[in-house]
PDB file of C-alpha atoms in Angstrom:
ATOM      1  CA  UNK A   1     107.293 101.932  92.561  1.00 48.00           C
ATOM      2  CA  UNK A   2     109.102  99.740  95.054  1.00 53.00           C
ATOM      3  CA  UNK A   3     107.927  98.359  98.337  1.00 62.00           C
ATOM      4  CA  UNK A   4     106.053 100.669 100.650  1.00 65.00           C
ATOM      5  CA  UNK A   5     105.624  99.815 104.292  1.00 78.00           C
ATOM      6  CA  UNK A   6     102.570 100.964 106.196  1.00 84.00           C
ATOM      7  CA  UNK A   7     102.831 102.441 109.682  1.00 87.00           C
ATOM      8  CA  UNK A   8      99.915 101.927 112.062  1.00 85.00           C
ATOM      9  CA  UNK A   9      99.383 103.129 115.600  1.00 84.00           C
ATOM     10  CA  UNK A  10      96.771 102.597 118.277  1.00 81.00           C
ATOM     11  CA  UNK A  11      95.574 105.432 120.486  1.00 75.00           C
ATOM     12  CA  UNK A  12      96.451 104.589 124.054  1.00 73.00           C
ATOM     13  CA  UNK A  13      93.846 102.718 126.057  1.00 69.00           C
ATOM     14  CA  UNK A  14      94.274 103.790 129.684  1.00 71.00           C
ATOM     15  CA  UNK A  15      93.062 102.620 133.071  1.00 72.00           C
ATOM     16  CA  UNK A  16      92.130  99.115 131.975  1.00 68.00           C
ATOM     17  CA  UNK A  17      91.785  96.370 134.557  1.00 71.00           C
ATOM     18  CA  UNK A  18      91.759  92.617 134.241  1.00 68.00           C
ATOM     19  CA  UNK A  19      88.430  91.345 132.933  1.00 70.00           C
ATOM     20  CA  UNK A  20      87.206  88.274 131.139  1.00 70.00           C
ATOM     21  CA  UNK A  21      86.261  90.410 128.100  1.00 72.00           C
ATOM     22  CA  UNK A  22      88.982  91.619 125.753  1.00 72.00           C
ATOM     23  CA  UNK A  23      89.712  95.327 125.308  1.00 71.00           C
ATOM     24  CA  UNK A  24      89.173  96.739 121.814  1.00 73.00           C
ATOM     25  CA  UNK A  25      92.278  98.409 120.434  1.00 76.00           C
ATOM     26  CA  UNK A  26      91.627 100.381 117.253  1.00 79.00           C
ATOM     27  CA  UNK A  27      94.591 100.666 114.908  1.00 83.00           C
ATOM     28  CA  UNK A  28      94.879 103.643 112.559  1.00 86.00           C
ATOM     29  CA  UNK A  29      97.147 104.392 109.633  1.00 90.00           C
ATOM     30  CA  UNK A  30      99.786 107.029 110.317  1.00 92.00           C
ATOM     31  CA  UNK A  31     100.346 107.457 106.568  1.00 93.00           C
ATOM     32  CA  UNK A  32      98.153 108.476 103.636  1.00 94.00           C
ATOM     33  CA  UNK A  33      97.319 106.247 100.673  1.00 94.00           C
ATOM     34  CA  UNK A  34      97.140 107.475  97.067  1.00 95.00           C
ATOM     35  CA  UNK A  35      95.843 105.361  94.199  1.00 94.00           C
ATOM     36  CA  UNK A  36      94.859 106.110  90.620  1.00 94.00           C
ATOM     37  CA  UNK A  37      92.177 105.070  88.165  1.00 93.00           C
ATOM     38  CA  UNK A  38      92.069 105.864  84.442  1.00 91.00           C
ATOM     39  CA  UNK A  39      89.432 105.948  81.720  1.00 89.00           C
ATOM     40  CA  UNK A  40      88.624 107.686  78.449  1.00 85.00           C
ATOM     41  CA  UNK A  41      85.553 108.822  76.574  1.00 78.00           C
ATOM     42  CA  UNK A  42      87.465 108.618  73.282  1.00 68.00           C
ATOM     43  CA  UNK A  43      86.293 105.026  72.734  1.00 62.00           C
ATOM     44  CA  UNK A  44      84.905 104.307  69.297  1.00 60.00           C
ATOM     45  CA  UNK A  45      87.057 106.843  67.494  1.00 54.00           C
ATOM     46  CA  UNK A  46      90.073 105.953  65.383  1.00 46.00           C
ATOM     47  CA  UNK A  47      92.508 106.656  68.201  1.00 58.00           C
ATOM     48  CA  UNK A  48      93.493 104.283  70.998  1.00 75.00           C
ATOM     49  CA  UNK A  49      94.414 106.089  74.207  1.00 80.00           C
ATOM     50  CA  UNK A  50      97.195 104.672  76.382  1.00 83.00           C
ATOM     51  CA  UNK A  51      98.771 105.946  79.593  1.00 87.00           C
ATOM     52  CA  UNK A  52     102.547 105.529  79.635  1.00 87.00           C
ATOM     53  CA  UNK A  53     103.595 107.153  82.915  1.00 90.00           C
ATOM     54  CA  UNK A  54     102.147 108.518  86.166  1.00 93.00           C
ATOM     55  CA  UNK A  55     104.504 110.187  88.656  1.00 93.00           C
ATOM     56  CA  UNK A  56     104.299 112.307  91.789  1.00 94.00           C
ATOM     57  CA  UNK A  57     107.276 114.625  92.159  1.00 94.00           C
ATOM     58  CA  UNK A  58     108.617 116.808  94.982  1.00 93.00           C
ATOM     59  CA  UNK A  59     106.839 114.794  97.676  1.00 94.00           C
ATOM     60  CA  UNK A  60     108.035 115.177 101.263  1.00 92.00           C
ATOM     61  CA  UNK A  61     109.771 111.911 102.130  1.00 92.00           C
ATOM     62  CA  UNK A  62     111.102 112.157 105.689  1.00 93.00           C
ATOM     63  CA  UNK A  63     109.557 113.190 108.955  1.00 93.00           C
ATOM     64  CA  UNK A  64     109.061 112.345 112.616  1.00 93.00           C
ATOM     65  CA  UNK A  65     105.850 110.785 113.909  1.00 92.00           C
ATOM     66  CA  UNK A  66     104.896 111.730 117.454  1.00 89.00           C
ATOM     67  CA  UNK A  67     102.047 110.502 119.590  1.00 82.00           C
ATOM     68  CA  UNK A  68     101.492 111.934 123.053  1.00 74.00           C
ATOM     69  CA  UNK A  69      98.899 110.926 125.623  1.00 71.00           C
ATOM     70  CA  UNK A  70      95.764 113.024 125.180  1.00 72.00           C
ATOM     71  CA  UNK A  71      96.998 114.722 122.009  1.00 77.00           C
ATOM     72  CA  UNK A  72      96.325 114.089 118.340  1.00 81.00           C
ATOM     73  CA  UNK A  73      99.315 112.325 116.728  1.00 88.00           C
ATOM     74  CA  UNK A  74     101.229 114.491 114.292  1.00 89.00           C
ATOM     75  CA  UNK A  75     104.052 114.468 111.770  1.00 92.00           C
ATOM     76  CA  UNK A  76     106.914 116.952 111.755  1.00 92.00           C
ATOM     77  CA  UNK A  77     108.209 117.078 108.207  1.00 90.00           C
ATOM     78  CA  UNK A  78     111.840 117.291 107.206  1.00 91.00           C
ATOM     79  CA  UNK A  79     113.031 119.104 104.113  1.00 91.00           C
ATOM     80  CA  UNK A  80     113.847 116.004 102.043  1.00 93.00           C
ATOM     81  CA  UNK A  81     111.794 115.491  98.892  1.00 93.00           C
ATOM     82  CA  UNK A  82     111.566 112.606  96.457  1.00 93.00           C
ATOM     83  CA  UNK A  83     109.886 111.595  93.206  1.00 94.00           C
ATOM     84  CA  UNK A  84     107.605 108.546  93.019  1.00 92.00           C
ATOM     85  CA  UNK A  85     106.813 106.725  89.811  1.00 90.00           C
ATOM     86  CA  UNK A  86     103.391 105.165  90.216  1.00 89.00           C
ATOM     87  CA  UNK A  87     103.127 103.595  86.753  1.00 86.00           C
ATOM     88  CA  UNK A  88     105.705 103.161  83.975  1.00 81.00           C
ATOM     89  CA  UNK A  89     105.654  99.432  83.210  1.00 69.00           C
ATOM     90  CA  UNK A  90     104.371  99.674  79.667  1.00 72.00           C
ATOM     91  CA  UNK A  91     101.154 101.061  78.286  1.00 74.00           C
ATOM     92  CA  UNK A  92      97.686 100.859  79.817  1.00 77.00           C
ATOM     93  CA  UNK A  93      95.028 100.966  77.090  1.00 77.00           C
ATOM     94  CA  UNK A  94      92.064 102.996  78.330  1.00 80.00           C
ATOM     95  CA  UNK A  95      88.395 102.127  78.057  1.00 81.00           C
ATOM     96  CA  UNK A  96      85.174 103.795  79.185  1.00 84.00           C
ATOM     97  CA  UNK A  97      85.385 101.755  82.394  1.00 85.00           C
ATOM     98  CA  UNK A  98      87.328 103.316  85.251  1.00 88.00           C
ATOM     99  CA  UNK A  99      90.302 100.972  85.832  1.00 89.00           C
ATOM    100  CA  UNK A 100      92.906 101.013  88.634  1.00 90.00           C
ATOM    101  CA  UNK A 101      96.434 101.663  87.387  1.00 89.00           C
ATOM    102  CA  UNK A 102      99.780 101.235  89.116  1.00 87.00           C
ATOM    103  CA  UNK A 103     100.231 100.485  92.780  1.00 85.00           C
ATOM    104  CA  UNK A 104      99.259 102.362  95.910  1.00 90.00           C
ATOM    105  CA  UNK A 105     101.573 105.070  97.159  1.00 91.00           C
ATOM    106  CA  UNK A 106     101.889 105.483 100.950  1.00 92.00           C
ATOM    107  CA  UNK A 107     103.285 108.989 101.504  1.00 93.00           C
ATOM    108  CA  UNK A 108     103.807 110.794 104.773  1.00 93.00           C
ATOM    109  CA  UNK A 109     100.799 113.080 105.367  1.00 93.00           C
ATOM    110  CA  UNK A 110     101.804 116.573 104.344  1.00 92.00           C
ATOM    111  CA  UNK A 111     100.570 119.998 103.498  1.00 87.00           C
ATOM    112  CA  UNK A 112     101.579 121.976 100.444  1.00 83.00           C
ATOM    113  CA  UNK A 113     101.284 125.561  99.347  1.00 76.00           C
ATOM    114  CA  UNK A 114      99.993 124.842  95.904  1.00 69.00           C
ATOM    115  CA  UNK A 115     101.701 126.583  93.078  1.00 71.00           C
ATOM    116  CA  UNK A 116     105.205 127.389  94.238  1.00 75.00           C
ATOM    117  CA  UNK A 117     108.413 126.008  92.770  1.00 80.00           C
ATOM    118  CA  UNK A 118     109.272 122.771  94.566  1.00 84.00           C
ATOM    119  CA  UNK A 119     105.689 121.950  95.637  1.00 89.00           C
ATOM    120  CA  UNK A 120     104.381 118.462  94.816  1.00 92.00           C
ATOM    121  CA  UNK A 121     103.297 117.905  91.216  1.00 92.00           C
ATOM    122  CA  UNK A 122     101.417 115.135  89.423  1.00 93.00           C
ATOM    123  CA  UNK A 123     102.741 114.151  85.974  1.00 93.00           C
ATOM    124  CA  UNK A 124     100.639 112.046  83.601  1.00 93.00           C
ATOM    125  CA  UNK A 125     101.934 110.982  80.167  1.00 90.00           C
ATOM    126  CA  UNK A 126      99.725 109.418  77.512  1.00 86.00           C
ATOM    127  CA  UNK A 127      99.492 108.898  73.786  1.00 83.00           C
ATOM    128  CA  UNK A 128      96.879 108.578  71.094  1.00 78.00           C
ATOM    129  CA  UNK A 129      97.746 105.747  68.713  1.00 72.00           C
ATOM    130  CA  UNK A 130      95.999 106.665  65.490  1.00 65.00           C
ATOM    131  CA  UNK A 131      96.478 103.217  63.971  1.00 58.00           C
ATOM    132  CA  UNK A 132      97.460 104.405  60.526  1.00 52.00           C
ATOM    133  CA  UNK A 133     100.718 105.298  58.810  1.00 51.00           C
ATOM    134  CA  UNK A 134      99.185 108.456  57.347  1.00 51.00           C
ATOM    135  CA  UNK A 135      98.504 109.931  60.788  1.00 54.00           C
ATOM    136  CA  UNK A 136     101.352 109.828  63.345  1.00 60.00           C
ATOM    137  CA  UNK A 137     100.786 108.904  66.984  1.00 66.00           C
ATOM    138  CA  UNK A 138     100.439 111.868  69.338  1.00 73.00           C
ATOM    139  CA  UNK A 139     102.211 111.817  72.701  1.00 78.00           C
ATOM    140  CA  UNK A 140     101.319 114.334  75.386  1.00 83.00           C
ATOM    141  CA  UNK A 141     101.765 115.003  79.082  1.00 86.00           C
ATOM    142  CA  UNK A 142     100.099 117.080  81.756  1.00 88.00           C
ATOM    143  CA  UNK A 143     101.889 118.471  84.800  1.00 90.00           C
ATOM    144  CA  UNK A 144      99.669 119.869  87.554  1.00 90.00           C
ATOM    145  CA  UNK A 145     100.353 120.926  91.104  1.00 90.00           C
ATOM    146  CA  UNK A 146      98.986 118.351  93.522  1.00 90.00           C
ATOM    147  CA  UNK A 147      97.093 121.207  95.194  1.00 88.00           C
ATOM    148  CA  UNK A 148      95.048 121.585  91.988  1.00 89.00           C
ATOM    149  CA  UNK A 149      93.984 117.928  92.218  1.00 91.00           C
ATOM    150  CA  UNK A 150      93.708 117.467  96.002  1.00 90.00           C
ATOM    151  CA  UNK A 151      93.141 120.953  97.436  1.00 86.00           C
ATOM    152  CA  UNK A 152      93.573 119.869 101.056  1.00 84.00           C
ATOM    153  CA  UNK A 153      96.652 118.591 102.821  1.00 90.00           C
ATOM    154  CA  UNK A 154      97.249 114.840 102.775  1.00 93.00           C
ATOM    155  CA  UNK A 155      95.980 113.490 106.105  1.00 93.00           C
ATOM    156  CA  UNK A 156      96.723 110.441 108.229  1.00 92.00           C
ATOM    157  CA  UNK A 157      94.323 107.535 107.895  1.00 92.00           C
ATOM    158  CA  UNK A 158      92.878 108.828 104.571  1.00 94.00           C
ATOM    159  CA  UNK A 159      92.706 107.152 101.148  1.00 94.00           C
ATOM    160  CA  UNK A 160      92.929 109.359  98.078  1.00 95.00           C
ATOM    161  CA  UNK A 161      91.867 107.917  94.738  1.00 95.00           C
ATOM    162  CA  UNK A 162      92.616 110.202  91.822  1.00 95.00           C
ATOM    163  CA  UNK A 163      90.382 109.436  88.853  1.00 94.00           C
ATOM    164  CA  UNK A 164      92.024 110.463  85.577  1.00 92.00           C
ATOM    165  CA  UNK A 165      89.906 110.888  82.446  1.00 90.00           C
ATOM    166  CA  UNK A 166      91.665 111.495  79.136  1.00 86.00           C
ATOM    167  CA  UNK A 167      89.592 112.680  76.191  1.00 81.00           C
ATOM    168  CA  UNK A 168      90.550 113.822  72.712  1.00 76.00           C
ATOM    169  CA  UNK A 169      90.497 117.418  73.993  1.00 78.00           C
ATOM    170  CA  UNK A 170      91.580 117.392  77.634  1.00 83.00           C
ATOM    171  CA  UNK A 171      92.602 115.514  80.755  1.00 88.00           C
ATOM    172  CA  UNK A 172      90.600 115.885  83.961  1.00 91.00           C
ATOM    173  CA  UNK A 173      91.174 114.761  87.521  1.00 93.00           C
ATOM    174  CA  UNK A 174      88.455 113.735  89.956  1.00 93.00           C
ATOM    175  CA  UNK A 175      89.704 112.852  93.446  1.00 94.00           C
ATOM    176  CA  UNK A 176      87.753 110.946  96.064  1.00 93.00           C
ATOM    177  CA  UNK A 177      88.799 111.007  99.703  1.00 93.00           C
ATOM    178  CA  UNK A 178      87.680 108.327 102.145  1.00 93.00           C
ATOM    179  CA  UNK A 179      88.654 107.124 105.582  1.00 91.00           C
ATOM    180  CA  UNK A 180      91.275 104.388 105.423  1.00 89.00           C
ATOM    181  CA  UNK A 181      89.561 101.995 107.777  1.00 80.00           C
ATOM    182  CA  UNK A 182      91.195  98.642 107.114  1.00 68.00           C
ATOM    183  CA  UNK A 183      93.565  99.044 110.090  1.00 55.00           C
ATOM    184  CA  UNK A 184      91.107  96.991 112.069  1.00 56.00           C
ATOM    185  CA  UNK A 185      90.070  96.463 115.638  1.00 55.00           C
ATOM    186  CA  UNK A 186      92.015  93.923 117.610  1.00 56.00           C
ATOM    187  CA  UNK A 187      90.814  92.420 120.847  1.00 59.00           C
ATOM    188  CA  UNK A 188      93.437  92.138 123.554  1.00 58.00           C
ATOM    189  CA  UNK A 189      92.844  90.400 126.867  1.00 58.00           C
ATOM    190  CA  UNK A 190      94.375  92.237 129.843  1.00 55.00           C
ATOM    191  CA  UNK A 191      96.278  89.741 131.992  1.00 58.00           C
ATOM    192  CA  UNK A 192      95.779  89.633 135.733  1.00 57.00           C
ATOM    193  CA  UNK A 193      98.685  91.234 137.559  1.00 54.00           C
TER     194      UNK A 193
END
């Protein structure tokens, strides 16, 4: 997946004067974060379920970040798109326990229409290893529009965890969205001028 660099910003703190106490500066993430977990309910049957690839395709990859005094910061997206491979380093055997897979993707926050050609898609590839020569392994993949998994636009300072459950009959996605709050508060002392 490569190295991703986070971008943080701090809303401007105005009209501060020299004091003995430091000023709290709250940093926020200008990007979004997407992670994945996987599990199966096909445990205990003859098949072993493994994930072989997770990719996000057609993601907006370039834009301009602007912050103005008194206004909410915003991104202006360019037209460039890219594909991100989140996991492809072998095979992740699934269990009934939800397990993180791959790294964290830090995309530019972006909206999407949903089901139009060129909109972002999520691709998951997996296989059932039947464990016997009489029954061949079955490899499958699911391609869904990102809008079908995360129905809202990707926002700044938000973490998206997409839970993937693969059963013998289907694959389901269960996203959770939380505030990305590990930017932290830093205390800065205002020097006397």
